[in-house]
mmCIF file of N, CA and C and ligand atoms in Angstrom:
data_model
loop_
_atom_site.group_PDB
_atom_site.id
_atom_site.type_symbol
_atom_site.label_atom_id
_atom_site.label_comp_id
_atom_site.label_asym_id
_atom_site.label_seq_id
_atom_site.Cartn_x
_atom_site.Cartn_y
_atom_site.Cartn_z
ATOM 1 N N UNK Q 217 87.648 25.857 52.067
ATOM 2 C CA UNK Q 217 87.422 26.248 53.399
ATOM 3 C C UNK Q 217 87.417 24.970 54.287
ATOM 4 N N UNK Q 218 87.071 23.826 53.887
ATOM 5 C CA UNK Q 218 86.961 22.715 54.786
ATOM 6 C C UNK Q 218 88.551 22.257 55.143
ATOM 7 N N UNK Q 219 89.368 22.368 54.179
ATOM 8 C CA UNK Q 219 90.671 21.991 54.460
ATOM 9 C C UNK Q 219 91.278 22.811 55.530
ATOM 10 N N UNK Q 220 90.906 24.061 55.453
ATOM 11 C CA UNK Q 220 91.289 25.164 56.466
ATOM 12 C C UNK Q 220 90.770 24.667 57.726
ATOM 13 N N UNK Q 221 89.652 24.371 57.760
ATOM 14 C CA UNK Q 221 88.905 23.898 59.045
ATOM 15 C C UNK Q 221 89.611 22.631 59.614
ATOM 16 N N UNK Q 222 89.885 21.813 58.781
ATOM 17 C CA UNK Q 222 90.667 20.640 59.202
ATOM 18 C C UNK Q 222 91.944 21.013 59.797
ATOM 19 N N UNK Q 223 92.657 21.866 59.123
ATOM 20 C CA UNK Q 223 93.994 22.222 59.538
ATOM 21 C C UNK Q 223 93.817 22.933 60.957
ATOM 22 N N UNK Q 224 92.909 23.688 61.201
ATOM 23 C CA UNK Q 224 92.630 24.548 62.520
ATOM 24 C C UNK Q 224 92.367 23.384 63.554
ATOM 25 N N UNK Q 225 91.485 22.559 63.119
ATOM 26 C CA UNK Q 225 91.203 21.278 64.065
ATOM 27 C C UNK Q 225 92.506 20.600 64.480
ATOM 28 N N UNK Q 226 93.472 20.359 63.453
ATOM 29 C CA UNK Q 226 94.443 19.625 63.894
ATOM 30 C C UNK Q 226 95.445 20.375 64.830
ATOM 31 N N UNK Q 227 95.507 21.637 64.567
ATOM 32 C CA UNK Q 227 96.383 22.499 65.392
ATOM 33 C C UNK Q 227 95.801 22.383 66.917
ATOM 34 N N UNK Q 228 94.515 22.623 67.014
ATOM 35 C CA UNK Q 228 93.868 22.720 68.416
ATOM 36 C C UNK Q 228 94.002 21.174 69.039
ATOM 37 N N UNK Q 229 93.785 20.292 68.288
ATOM 38 C CA UNK Q 229 93.856 18.890 68.871
ATOM 39 C C UNK Q 229 95.257 18.632 69.297
ATOM 40 N N UNK Q 230 96.193 19.089 68.493
ATOM 41 C CA UNK Q 230 97.600 18.799 68.844
ATOM 42 C C UNK Q 230 98.046 19.525 70.021
ATOM 43 N N UNK Q 231 97.726 20.777 70.217
ATOM 44 C CA UNK Q 231 98.062 21.668 71.417
ATOM 45 C C UNK Q 231 97.158 21.149 72.810
ATOM 46 N N UNK Q 232 96.021 20.367 72.486
ATOM 47 C CA UNK Q 232 95.449 20.004 73.609
ATOM 48 C C UNK Q 232 96.046 18.673 74.181
ATOM 49 N N UNK Q 233 96.332 17.888 73.091
ATOM 50 C CA UNK Q 233 97.119 16.606 73.426
ATOM 51 C C UNK Q 233 98.546 16.953 74.133
ATOM 52 N N UNK Q 234 99.264 17.662 73.569
ATOM 53 C CA UNK Q 234 100.550 18.041 74.181
ATOM 54 C C UNK Q 234 100.771 19.656 74.447
ATOM 55 N N UNK Q 235 100.046 20.088 75.492
ATOM 56 C CA UNK Q 235 100.059 21.579 75.553
ATOM 57 C C UNK Q 235 101.557 22.036 75.812
ATOM 58 N N UNK Q 236 101.928 23.155 75.182
ATOM 59 C CA UNK Q 236 103.189 23.705 75.402
ATOM 60 C C UNK Q 236 103.170 24.670 76.700
ATOM 61 N N UNK Q 237 104.374 24.816 77.279
ATOM 62 C CA UNK Q 237 104.627 25.552 78.459
ATOM 63 C C UNK Q 237 103.631 25.305 79.447
ATOM 64 N N UNK Q 238 103.355 23.972 79.720
ATOM 65 C CA UNK Q 238 102.414 23.609 80.766
ATOM 66 C C UNK Q 238 103.137 23.083 82.069
ATOM 67 N N UNK Q 239 102.940 23.508 83.205
ATOM 68 C CA UNK Q 239 103.583 23.133 84.471
ATOM 69 C C UNK Q 239 103.891 24.370 85.270
ATOM 70 N N UNK Q 240 104.350 24.041 86.469
ATOM 71 C CA UNK Q 240 104.660 25.059 87.231
ATOM 72 C C UNK Q 240 105.854 26.134 86.867
ATOM 73 N N UNK Q 241 105.887 27.253 87.314
ATOM 74 C CA UNK Q 241 106.960 28.221 86.993
ATOM 75 C C UNK Q 241 107.584 28.784 88.331
ATOM 76 N N UNK Q 242 108.464 28.210 88.977
ATOM 77 C CA UNK Q 242 108.905 28.611 90.347
ATOM 78 C C UNK Q 242 109.374 30.069 90.418
ATOM 79 N N UNK Q 243 109.943 30.573 89.240
ATOM 80 C CA UNK Q 243 110.381 31.996 89.326
ATOM 81 C C UNK Q 243 109.412 33.014 88.927
ATOM 82 N N UNK Q 244 108.165 32.547 88.751
ATOM 83 C CA UNK Q 244 107.114 33.504 88.441
ATOM 84 C C UNK Q 244 106.905 34.574 89.449
ATOM 85 N N UNK Q 245 106.933 35.829 88.950
ATOM 86 C CA UNK Q 245 106.641 37.032 89.726
ATOM 87 C C UNK Q 245 105.094 37.589 89.534
ATOM 88 N N UNK Q 246 104.464 37.061 88.718
ATOM 89 C CA UNK Q 246 103.043 37.315 88.514
ATOM 90 C C UNK Q 246 102.215 36.259 88.227
ATOM 91 N N UNK Q 247 101.012 36.094 88.723
ATOM 92 C CA UNK Q 247 100.111 35.004 88.466
ATOM 93 C C UNK Q 247 98.761 35.438 88.608
ATOM 94 N N UNK Q 248 97.821 34.705 87.928
ATOM 95 C CA UNK Q 248 96.441 34.782 88.168
ATOM 96 C C UNK Q 248 95.716 33.516 87.978
ATOM 97 N N UNK Q 249 94.467 33.267 88.593
ATOM 98 C CA UNK Q 249 93.679 32.143 88.273
ATOM 99 C C UNK Q 249 92.473 32.490 87.457
ATOM 100 N N UNK Q 250 92.009 31.625 86.623
ATOM 101 C CA UNK Q 250 90.845 31.865 85.918
ATOM 102 C C UNK Q 250 89.885 30.638 85.987
ATOM 103 N N UNK Q 251 88.594 30.932 85.860
ATOM 104 C CA UNK Q 251 87.668 29.928 85.833
ATOM 105 C C UNK Q 251 86.323 30.247 84.980
ATOM 106 N N UNK Q 252 86.061 29.445 84.131
ATOM 107 C CA UNK Q 252 84.938 29.579 83.148
ATOM 108 C C UNK Q 252 83.842 28.770 83.674
ATOM 109 N N UNK Q 253 82.845 29.160 84.414
ATOM 110 C CA UNK Q 253 81.815 28.324 84.953
ATOM 111 C C UNK Q 253 81.007 27.704 83.956
ATOM 112 N N UNK Q 254 80.823 28.211 82.884
ATOM 113 C CA UNK Q 254 79.889 27.837 81.745
ATOM 114 C C UNK Q 254 80.502 26.316 81.281
ATOM 115 N N UNK Q 255 81.685 26.100 81.293
ATOM 116 C CA UNK Q 255 82.319 24.895 80.843
ATOM 117 C C UNK Q 255 83.017 24.089 81.847
ATOM 118 N N UNK Q 256 83.632 24.887 82.902
ATOM 119 C CA UNK Q 256 84.345 24.129 83.994
ATOM 120 C C UNK Q 256 85.680 24.334 83.774
ATOM 121 N N UNK Q 257 86.201 25.062 82.960
ATOM 122 C CA UNK Q 257 87.713 25.204 82.696
ATOM 123 C C UNK Q 257 88.333 26.147 83.760
ATOM 124 N N UNK Q 258 89.503 25.429 84.257
ATOM 125 C CA UNK Q 258 90.214 26.060 85.247
ATOM 126 C C UNK Q 258 91.539 26.302 84.805
ATOM 127 N N UNK Q 259 92.307 27.411 85.110
ATOM 128 C CA UNK Q 259 93.638 27.703 84.629
ATOM 129 C C UNK Q 259 94.328 28.583 85.551
ATOM 130 N N UNK Q 260 95.652 28.529 85.666
ATOM 131 C CA UNK Q 260 96.474 29.439 86.491
ATOM 132 C C UNK Q 260 97.528 29.690 85.333
ATOM 133 N N UNK Q 261 97.806 31.088 85.203
ATOM 134 C CA UNK Q 261 98.871 31.476 84.389
ATOM 135 C C UNK Q 261 99.931 32.192 85.311
ATOM 136 N N UNK Q 262 101.180 31.676 85.077
ATOM 137 C CA UNK Q 262 102.244 32.394 85.790
ATOM 138 C C UNK Q 262 103.272 32.928 84.854
ATOM 139 N N UNK Q 263 103.663 34.165 85.146
ATOM 140 C CA UNK Q 263 104.711 34.925 84.441
ATOM 141 C C UNK Q 263 105.955 35.326 85.113
ATOM 142 N N UNK Q 264 106.988 35.316 84.440
ATOM 143 C CA UNK Q 264 108.114 35.814 84.937
ATOM 144 C C UNK Q 264 108.455 37.071 84.066
ATOM 145 N N UNK Q 265 108.173 38.305 84.739
ATOM 146 C CA UNK Q 265 108.202 39.549 83.856
ATOM 147 C C UNK Q 265 109.494 40.317 84.496
ATOM 148 N N UNK Q 266 110.350 40.691 83.558
ATOM 149 C CA UNK Q 266 111.621 41.458 83.791
ATOM 150 C C UNK Q 266 111.681 42.587 82.928
ATOM 151 N N UNK Q 267 111.817 43.744 83.252
ATOM 152 C CA UNK Q 267 111.909 44.916 82.494
ATOM 153 C C UNK Q 267 110.750 45.145 81.524
ATOM 154 N N UNK Q 268 109.596 44.862 81.953
ATOM 155 C CA UNK Q 268 108.213 44.852 81.131
ATOM 156 C C UNK Q 268 108.339 44.007 79.931
ATOM 157 N N UNK Q 269 109.044 42.943 79.976
ATOM 158 C CA UNK Q 269 108.965 41.809 79.062
ATOM 159 C C UNK Q 269 108.762 40.517 79.640
ATOM 160 N N UNK Q 270 107.938 39.669 78.895
ATOM 161 C CA UNK Q 270 107.612 38.465 79.458
ATOM 162 C C UNK Q 270 108.666 37.471 79.152
ATOM 163 N N UNK Q 271 109.612 37.211 80.171
ATOM 164 C CA UNK Q 271 110.633 36.408 79.859
ATOM 165 C C UNK Q 271 110.224 34.781 79.744
ATOM 166 N N UNK Q 272 109.304 34.657 80.560
ATOM 167 C CA UNK Q 272 108.778 33.195 80.445
ATOM 168 C C UNK Q 272 107.342 33.084 81.099
ATOM 169 N N UNK Q 273 106.565 32.082 80.710
ATOM 170 C CA UNK Q 273 105.376 31.970 81.229
ATOM 171 C C UNK Q 273 104.800 30.565 81.194
ATOM 172 N N UNK Q 274 103.970 30.274 81.997
ATOM 173 C CA UNK Q 274 103.575 28.703 81.945
ATOM 174 C C UNK Q 274 102.238 28.762 82.551
ATOM 175 N N UNK Q 275 101.396 27.585 82.171
ATOM 176 C CA UNK Q 275 100.052 27.523 82.794
ATOM 177 C C UNK Q 275 99.875 26.172 83.397
ATOM 178 N N UNK Q 276 98.769 26.028 84.212
ATOM 179 C CA UNK Q 276 98.254 24.805 84.723
ATOM 180 C C UNK Q 276 96.870 24.946 84.719
ATOM 181 N N UNK Q 277 96.334 23.763 84.911
ATOM 182 C CA UNK Q 277 94.859 23.782 85.036
ATOM 183 C C UNK Q 277 94.337 22.551 84.180
ATOM 184 N N UNK Q 278 92.998 22.585 84.112
ATOM 185 C CA UNK Q 278 92.304 21.529 83.442
ATOM 186 C C UNK Q 278 91.029 22.196 82.804
ATOM 187 N N UNK Q 279 90.737 21.733 81.457
ATOM 188 C CA UNK Q 279 89.661 22.307 80.806
ATOM 189 C C UNK Q 279 89.488 21.642 79.587
ATOM 190 N N UNK Q 280 88.566 22.161 78.784
ATOM 191 C CA UNK Q 280 88.269 21.439 77.546
ATOM 192 C C UNK Q 280 89.410 21.669 76.561
ATOM 193 N N UNK Q 281 89.180 20.936 75.250
ATOM 194 C CA UNK Q 281 90.323 21.049 74.300
ATOM 195 C C UNK Q 281 90.470 22.499 73.819
ATOM 196 N N UNK Q 282 89.386 23.321 73.684
ATOM 197 C CA UNK Q 282 89.576 24.542 73.225
ATOM 198 C C UNK Q 282 90.329 25.474 74.233
ATOM 199 N N UNK Q 283 90.057 25.410 75.524
ATOM 200 C CA UNK Q 283 90.667 26.233 76.530
ATOM 201 C C UNK Q 283 92.135 25.824 76.666
ATOM 202 N N UNK Q 284 92.371 24.644 76.721
ATOM 203 C CA UNK Q 284 93.775 24.107 76.812
ATOM 204 C C UNK Q 284 94.717 24.520 75.674
ATOM 205 N N UNK Q 285 94.022 24.260 74.434
ATOM 206 C CA UNK Q 285 94.726 24.613 73.169
ATOM 207 C C UNK Q 285 94.964 26.210 73.199
ATOM 208 N N UNK Q 286 94.061 26.967 73.616
ATOM 209 C CA UNK Q 286 94.232 28.384 73.477
ATOM 210 C C UNK Q 286 95.245 28.867 74.365
ATOM 211 N N UNK Q 287 95.249 28.321 75.628
ATOM 212 C CA UNK Q 287 96.394 28.553 76.634
ATOM 213 C C UNK Q 287 97.711 28.282 76.173
ATOM 214 N N UNK Q 288 97.756 27.111 75.458
ATOM 215 C CA UNK Q 288 99.114 26.646 75.006
ATOM 216 C C UNK Q 288 99.657 27.485 73.872
ATOM 217 N N UNK Q 289 98.650 27.882 72.848
ATOM 218 C CA UNK Q 289 99.030 28.802 71.841
ATOM 219 C C UNK Q 289 99.395 30.194 72.252
ATOM 220 N N UNK Q 290 98.688 30.583 73.396
ATOM 221 C CA UNK Q 290 98.901 31.962 73.865
ATOM 222 C C UNK Q 290 100.263 31.913 74.407
ATOM 223 N N UNK Q 291 100.776 31.001 75.322
ATOM 224 C CA UNK Q 291 102.030 31.051 75.822
ATOM 225 C C UNK Q 291 103.054 31.234 74.787
ATOM 226 N N UNK Q 292 102.847 30.454 73.612
ATOM 227 C CA UNK Q 292 103.941 30.623 72.661
ATOM 228 C C UNK Q 292 103.887 31.889 72.020
ATOM 229 N N UNK Q 293 102.712 32.656 71.772
ATOM 230 C CA UNK Q 293 102.558 33.843 71.162
ATOM 231 C C UNK Q 293 103.162 35.006 72.096
ATOM 232 N N UNK Q 294 103.145 34.860 73.360
ATOM 233 C CA UNK Q 294 103.297 35.899 74.283
ATOM 234 C C UNK Q 294 104.875 35.833 74.879
ATOM 235 N N UNK Q 295 105.373 34.731 74.744
ATOM 236 C CA UNK Q 295 106.808 34.672 75.427
ATOM 237 C C UNK Q 295 107.807 35.433 74.678
ATOM 238 N N UNK Q 296 108.461 36.275 75.400
ATOM 239 C CA UNK Q 296 109.483 37.210 74.912
ATOM 240 C C UNK Q 296 108.990 38.600 74.381
ATOM 241 N N UNK Q 297 107.713 38.724 74.551
ATOM 242 C CA UNK Q 297 107.018 40.019 74.118
ATOM 243 C C UNK Q 297 106.930 41.039 75.288
ATOM 244 N N UNK Q 298 106.932 42.295 74.894
ATOM 245 C CA UNK Q 298 106.936 43.326 75.881
ATOM 246 C C UNK Q 298 105.304 43.320 76.333
ATOM 247 N N UNK Q 299 105.055 43.845 77.596
ATOM 248 C CA UNK Q 299 103.863 44.045 78.038
ATOM 249 C C UNK Q 299 102.852 44.686 77.197
ATOM 250 N N UNK Q 300 103.380 45.746 76.602
ATOM 251 C CA UNK Q 300 102.405 46.567 75.804
ATOM 252 C C UNK Q 300 102.086 45.815 74.471
ATOM 253 N N UNK Q 301 103.072 44.991 73.979
ATOM 254 C CA UNK Q 301 102.838 44.134 72.732
ATOM 255 C C UNK Q 301 101.734 43.089 73.113
ATOM 256 N N UNK Q 302 101.848 42.523 74.409
ATOM 257 C CA UNK Q 302 101.042 41.452 74.830
ATOM 258 C C UNK Q 302 99.497 41.965 74.921
ATOM 259 N N UNK Q 303 99.408 43.221 75.406
ATOM 260 C CA UNK Q 303 98.078 43.739 75.444
ATOM 261 C C UNK Q 303 97.592 43.972 74.087
ATOM 262 N N UNK Q 304 98.319 44.411 73.286
ATOM 263 C CA UNK Q 304 97.875 44.718 71.810
ATOM 264 C C UNK Q 304 97.353 43.231 71.333
ATOM 265 N N UNK Q 305 98.083 42.171 71.439
ATOM 266 C CA UNK Q 305 97.818 40.932 71.107
ATOM 267 C C UNK Q 305 96.410 40.534 71.867
ATOM 268 N N UNK Q 306 96.214 40.769 72.890
ATOM 269 C CA UNK Q 306 95.116 40.443 73.691
ATOM 270 C C UNK Q 306 93.891 41.136 73.059
ATOM 271 N N UNK Q 307 93.896 42.464 72.715
ATOM 272 C CA UNK Q 307 92.976 43.142 72.056
ATOM 273 C C UNK Q 307 92.594 42.543 70.750
ATOM 274 N N UNK Q 308 93.667 42.052 69.921
ATOM 275 C CA UNK Q 308 93.438 41.543 68.638
ATOM 276 C C UNK Q 308 92.818 40.326 68.567
ATOM 277 N N UNK Q 309 93.100 39.427 69.757
ATOM 278 C CA UNK Q 309 92.659 38.096 69.732
ATOM 279 C C UNK Q 309 91.082 38.286 70.195
ATOM 280 N N UNK Q 310 90.921 39.144 71.111
ATOM 281 C CA UNK Q 310 89.636 39.333 71.666
ATOM 282 C C UNK Q 310 88.551 39.839 70.602
ATOM 283 N N UNK Q 311 89.192 40.645 69.852
ATOM 284 C CA UNK Q 311 88.232 41.347 68.639
ATOM 285 C C UNK Q 311 87.948 40.185 67.725
ATOM 286 N N UNK Q 312 88.949 39.417 67.521
ATOM 287 C CA UNK Q 312 88.735 38.303 66.342
ATOM 288 C C UNK Q 312 87.702 37.240 66.864
ATOM 289 N N UNK Q 313 87.712 36.871 68.085
ATOM 290 C CA UNK Q 313 86.751 35.721 68.470
ATOM 291 C C UNK Q 313 85.443 36.454 68.948
ATOM 292 N N UNK Q 314 85.369 37.830 68.986
ATOM 293 C CA UNK Q 314 83.897 38.155 69.328
ATOM 294 C C UNK Q 314 83.364 39.037 68.216
ATOM 295 N N UNK Q 315 84.068 39.134 67.116
ATOM 296 C CA UNK Q 315 83.510 39.763 65.944
ATOM 297 C C UNK Q 315 82.309 39.122 65.344
ATOM 298 N N UNK Q 316 81.470 39.832 64.871
ATOM 299 C CA UNK Q 316 80.206 39.294 64.084
ATOM 300 C C UNK Q 316 80.581 38.181 63.208
ATOM 301 N N UNK Q 317 80.078 36.935 63.192
ATOM 302 C CA UNK Q 317 80.490 35.931 62.538
ATOM 303 C C UNK Q 317 80.050 36.023 61.157
ATOM 304 N N UNK Q 318 79.315 36.910 60.826
ATOM 305 C CA UNK Q 318 78.917 37.051 59.279
ATOM 306 C C UNK Q 318 80.033 37.920 58.596
ATOM 307 N N UNK Q 319 80.891 38.568 59.430
ATOM 308 C CA UNK Q 319 81.807 39.477 58.835
ATOM 309 C C UNK Q 319 83.297 38.734 58.866
ATOM 310 N N UNK Q 320 83.987 38.971 57.752
ATOM 311 C CA UNK Q 320 85.401 38.380 57.681
ATOM 312 C C UNK Q 320 86.312 39.191 58.574
ATOM 313 N N UNK Q 321 87.060 38.651 59.392
ATOM 314 C CA UNK Q 321 88.113 39.427 60.080
ATOM 315 C C UNK Q 321 89.433 39.040 59.599
ATOM 316 N N UNK Q 322 90.312 40.103 59.595
ATOM 317 C CA UNK Q 322 91.663 39.998 59.206
ATOM 318 C C UNK Q 322 92.479 39.445 60.421
ATOM 319 N N UNK Q 323 92.678 38.198 60.436
ATOM 320 C CA UNK Q 323 93.591 37.750 61.662
ATOM 321 C C UNK Q 323 95.064 37.440 61.221
ATOM 322 N N UNK Q 324 95.498 37.938 60.020
ATOM 323 C CA UNK Q 324 96.770 37.585 59.578
ATOM 324 C C UNK Q 324 97.933 38.003 60.564
ATOM 325 N N UNK Q 325 97.660 39.197 61.290
ATOM 326 C CA UNK Q 325 98.663 39.665 62.305
ATOM 327 C C UNK Q 325 98.692 38.696 63.495
ATOM 328 N N UNK Q 326 97.751 37.796 63.663
ATOM 329 C CA UNK Q 326 97.762 37.008 64.874
ATOM 330 C C UNK Q 326 98.409 35.703 64.723
ATOM 331 N N UNK Q 327 99.055 35.394 63.507
ATOM 332 C CA UNK Q 327 99.690 34.190 63.244
ATOM 333 C C UNK Q 327 98.832 32.975 63.633
ATOM 334 N N UNK Q 328 99.412 32.131 64.366
ATOM 335 C CA UNK Q 328 98.780 30.768 64.654
ATOM 336 C C UNK Q 328 97.384 30.924 65.372
ATOM 337 N N UNK Q 329 97.312 32.039 66.207
ATOM 338 C CA UNK Q 329 96.180 32.251 66.979
ATOM 339 C C UNK Q 329 94.973 32.446 66.207
ATOM 340 N N UNK Q 330 95.073 32.569 64.853
ATOM 341 C CA UNK Q 330 93.979 32.568 63.757
ATOM 342 C C UNK Q 330 93.280 31.427 63.871
ATOM 343 N N UNK Q 331 93.654 30.304 64.309
ATOM 344 C CA UNK Q 331 93.005 29.022 64.390
ATOM 345 C C UNK Q 331 91.656 29.195 65.234
ATOM 346 N N UNK Q 332 91.575 30.217 65.979
ATOM 347 C CA UNK Q 332 90.469 30.366 66.908
ATOM 348 C C UNK Q 332 89.435 31.177 66.317
ATOM 349 N N UNK Q 333 89.573 31.779 65.247
ATOM 350 C CA UNK Q 333 88.584 32.545 64.496
ATOM 351 C C UNK Q 333 87.211 31.908 64.605
ATOM 352 N N UNK Q 334 87.314 30.559 64.284
ATOM 353 C CA UNK Q 334 85.961 29.811 63.928
ATOM 354 C C UNK Q 334 85.270 29.757 65.296
ATOM 355 N N UNK Q 335 85.610 29.849 66.459
ATOM 356 C CA UNK Q 335 84.852 29.999 67.612
ATOM 357 C C UNK Q 335 83.774 31.112 67.571
ATOM 358 N N UNK Q 336 83.971 32.039 66.788
ATOM 359 C CA UNK Q 336 82.923 33.133 66.779
ATOM 360 C C UNK Q 336 81.558 32.579 66.549
ATOM 361 N N UNK Q 337 81.386 31.407 65.899
ATOM 362 C CA UNK Q 337 80.172 30.824 65.620
ATOM 363 C C UNK Q 337 79.502 30.110 66.770
ATOM 364 N N UNK Q 338 80.360 29.961 67.846
ATOM 365 C CA UNK Q 338 79.882 29.276 68.881
ATOM 366 C C UNK Q 338 80.094 29.992 70.207
ATOM 367 N N UNK Q 339 79.100 30.826 70.662
ATOM 368 C CA UNK Q 339 79.253 31.797 71.665
ATOM 369 C C UNK Q 339 79.781 31.109 73.047
ATOM 370 N N UNK Q 340 79.303 29.846 73.218
ATOM 371 C CA UNK Q 340 79.723 29.271 74.361
ATOM 372 C C UNK Q 340 81.307 28.973 74.339
ATOM 373 N N UNK Q 341 81.804 28.681 73.157
ATOM 374 C CA UNK Q 341 83.331 28.337 72.968
ATOM 375 C C UNK Q 341 84.124 29.540 73.201
ATOM 376 N N UNK Q 342 83.468 30.796 72.850
ATOM 377 C CA UNK Q 342 84.310 32.033 72.910
ATOM 378 C C UNK Q 342 84.807 32.177 74.384
ATOM 379 N N UNK Q 343 84.072 31.745 75.227
ATOM 380 C CA UNK Q 343 84.480 31.916 76.797
ATOM 381 C C UNK Q 343 85.762 30.875 77.058
ATOM 382 N N UNK Q 344 85.717 29.771 76.308
ATOM 383 C CA UNK Q 344 86.703 28.713 76.596
ATOM 384 C C UNK Q 344 88.147 29.427 75.897
ATOM 385 N N UNK Q 345 87.901 29.958 74.691
ATOM 386 C CA UNK Q 345 88.991 30.388 73.906
ATOM 387 C C UNK Q 345 89.664 31.671 74.675
ATOM 388 N N UNK Q 346 88.769 32.477 75.390
ATOM 389 C CA UNK Q 346 89.303 33.630 75.946
ATOM 390 C C UNK Q 346 89.739 33.554 77.329
ATOM 391 N N UNK Q 347 89.452 32.624 78.023
ATOM 392 C CA UNK Q 347 89.732 32.266 79.530
ATOM 393 C C UNK Q 347 91.367 32.597 79.673
ATOM 394 N N UNK Q 348 92.056 32.064 78.900
ATOM 395 C CA UNK Q 348 93.628 32.094 79.278
ATOM 396 C C UNK Q 348 94.009 33.458 79.065
ATOM 397 N N UNK Q 349 93.534 34.153 77.945
ATOM 398 C CA UNK Q 349 93.709 35.583 77.785
ATOM 399 C C UNK Q 349 93.413 36.518 78.907
ATOM 400 N N UNK Q 350 92.066 36.223 79.357
ATOM 401 C CA UNK Q 350 91.581 37.170 80.483
ATOM 402 C C UNK Q 350 92.481 36.814 81.807
ATOM 403 N N UNK Q 351 92.868 35.650 81.913
ATOM 404 C CA UNK Q 351 93.719 35.321 83.113
ATOM 405 C C UNK Q 351 95.134 35.875 82.942
ATOM 406 N N UNK Q 352 95.646 35.942 81.818
ATOM 407 C CA UNK Q 352 96.900 36.548 81.532
ATOM 408 C C UNK Q 352 96.888 38.055 81.917
ATOM 409 N N UNK Q 353 95.707 38.625 81.314
ATOM 410 C CA UNK Q 353 95.759 40.220 81.591
ATOM 411 C C UNK Q 353 95.643 40.381 83.044
ATOM 412 N N UNK Q 354 94.806 39.628 83.795
ATOM 413 C CA UNK Q 354 94.690 39.837 85.107
ATOM 414 C C UNK Q 354 96.202 39.599 85.834
ATOM 415 N N UNK Q 355 96.854 38.628 85.399
ATOM 416 C CA UNK Q 355 98.275 38.360 85.883
ATOM 417 C C UNK Q 355 99.068 39.616 85.743
ATOM 418 N N UNK Q 356 98.935 40.109 84.418
ATOM 419 C CA UNK Q 356 99.851 41.436 84.089
ATOM 420 C C UNK Q 356 99.411 42.639 84.926
ATOM 421 N N UNK Q 357 98.086 42.796 85.063
ATOM 422 C CA UNK Q 357 97.510 43.862 86.026
ATOM 423 C C UNK Q 357 97.805 43.509 87.360
ATOM 424 N N UNK Q 358 98.098 42.376 87.659
ATOM 425 C CA UNK Q 358 98.376 41.765 89.040
ATOM 426 C C UNK Q 358 97.147 42.128 89.949
ATOM 427 N N UNK Q 359 96.041 41.923 89.450
ATOM 428 C CA UNK Q 359 94.782 42.122 90.116
ATOM 429 C C UNK Q 359 94.640 41.256 91.291
ATOM 430 N N UNK Q 360 95.234 39.984 91.144
ATOM 431 C CA UNK Q 360 95.047 39.053 92.184
ATOM 432 C C UNK Q 360 93.622 38.392 92.354
ATOM 433 N N UNK Q 361 92.792 38.896 91.471
ATOM 434 C CA UNK Q 361 91.440 38.473 91.474
ATOM 435 C C UNK Q 361 91.305 37.241 90.471
ATOM 436 N N UNK Q 362 90.335 36.470 90.710
ATOM 437 C CA UNK Q 362 90.005 35.435 89.805
ATOM 438 C C UNK Q 362 89.373 35.846 88.485
ATOM 439 N N UNK Q 363 89.901 35.483 87.353
ATOM 440 C CA UNK Q 363 89.553 36.069 86.071
ATOM 441 C C UNK Q 363 88.106 35.431 85.759
ATOM 442 N N UNK Q 364 87.138 36.227 85.274
ATOM 443 C CA UNK Q 364 86.024 35.680 84.936
ATOM 444 C C UNK Q 364 85.744 35.901 83.478
ATOM 445 N N UNK Q 365 84.975 35.005 82.731
ATOM 446 C CA UNK Q 365 84.852 35.226 81.318
ATOM 447 C C UNK Q 365 83.534 36.003 81.042
ATOM 448 N N UNK Q 366 82.819 36.464 82.084
ATOM 449 C CA UNK Q 366 81.635 37.196 82.009
ATOM 450 C C UNK Q 366 81.931 38.554 81.746
HETATM 451 ZN ZN1 ZN Y 8 85.871 25.023 77.714
#
């Protein structure tokens, strides 16, 4: 288990150090801002959606390692997916990080996103890990409101 933990740490540190899909997206047709007041994480998620498929997405902002790595891994997981698949992924991710920490969760369908299963044990960190996802969902809904982790 400690090896697994180390691997997860490595993935999170790597994505924090060099976040993927980071920067502006001029052709974005949907976007939303998110803020996690508990930690101070801020994020903007921008999407280019054509025919209900996420053709491209990028994010900007600044936050802790968990929030940045989560946003980075999210963009990789979501790119090229249909909006309905993205929302399914959102539900799966949300379920994983909010599940009772004493129960095992099956996160095999979440691929690399499974590295965040460990945040369940740290309720403060759950907000960091889910911020990008809530912001993404708002961008898809095009609510135009600032995503809150509460
Ligand atoms: Zn944070």
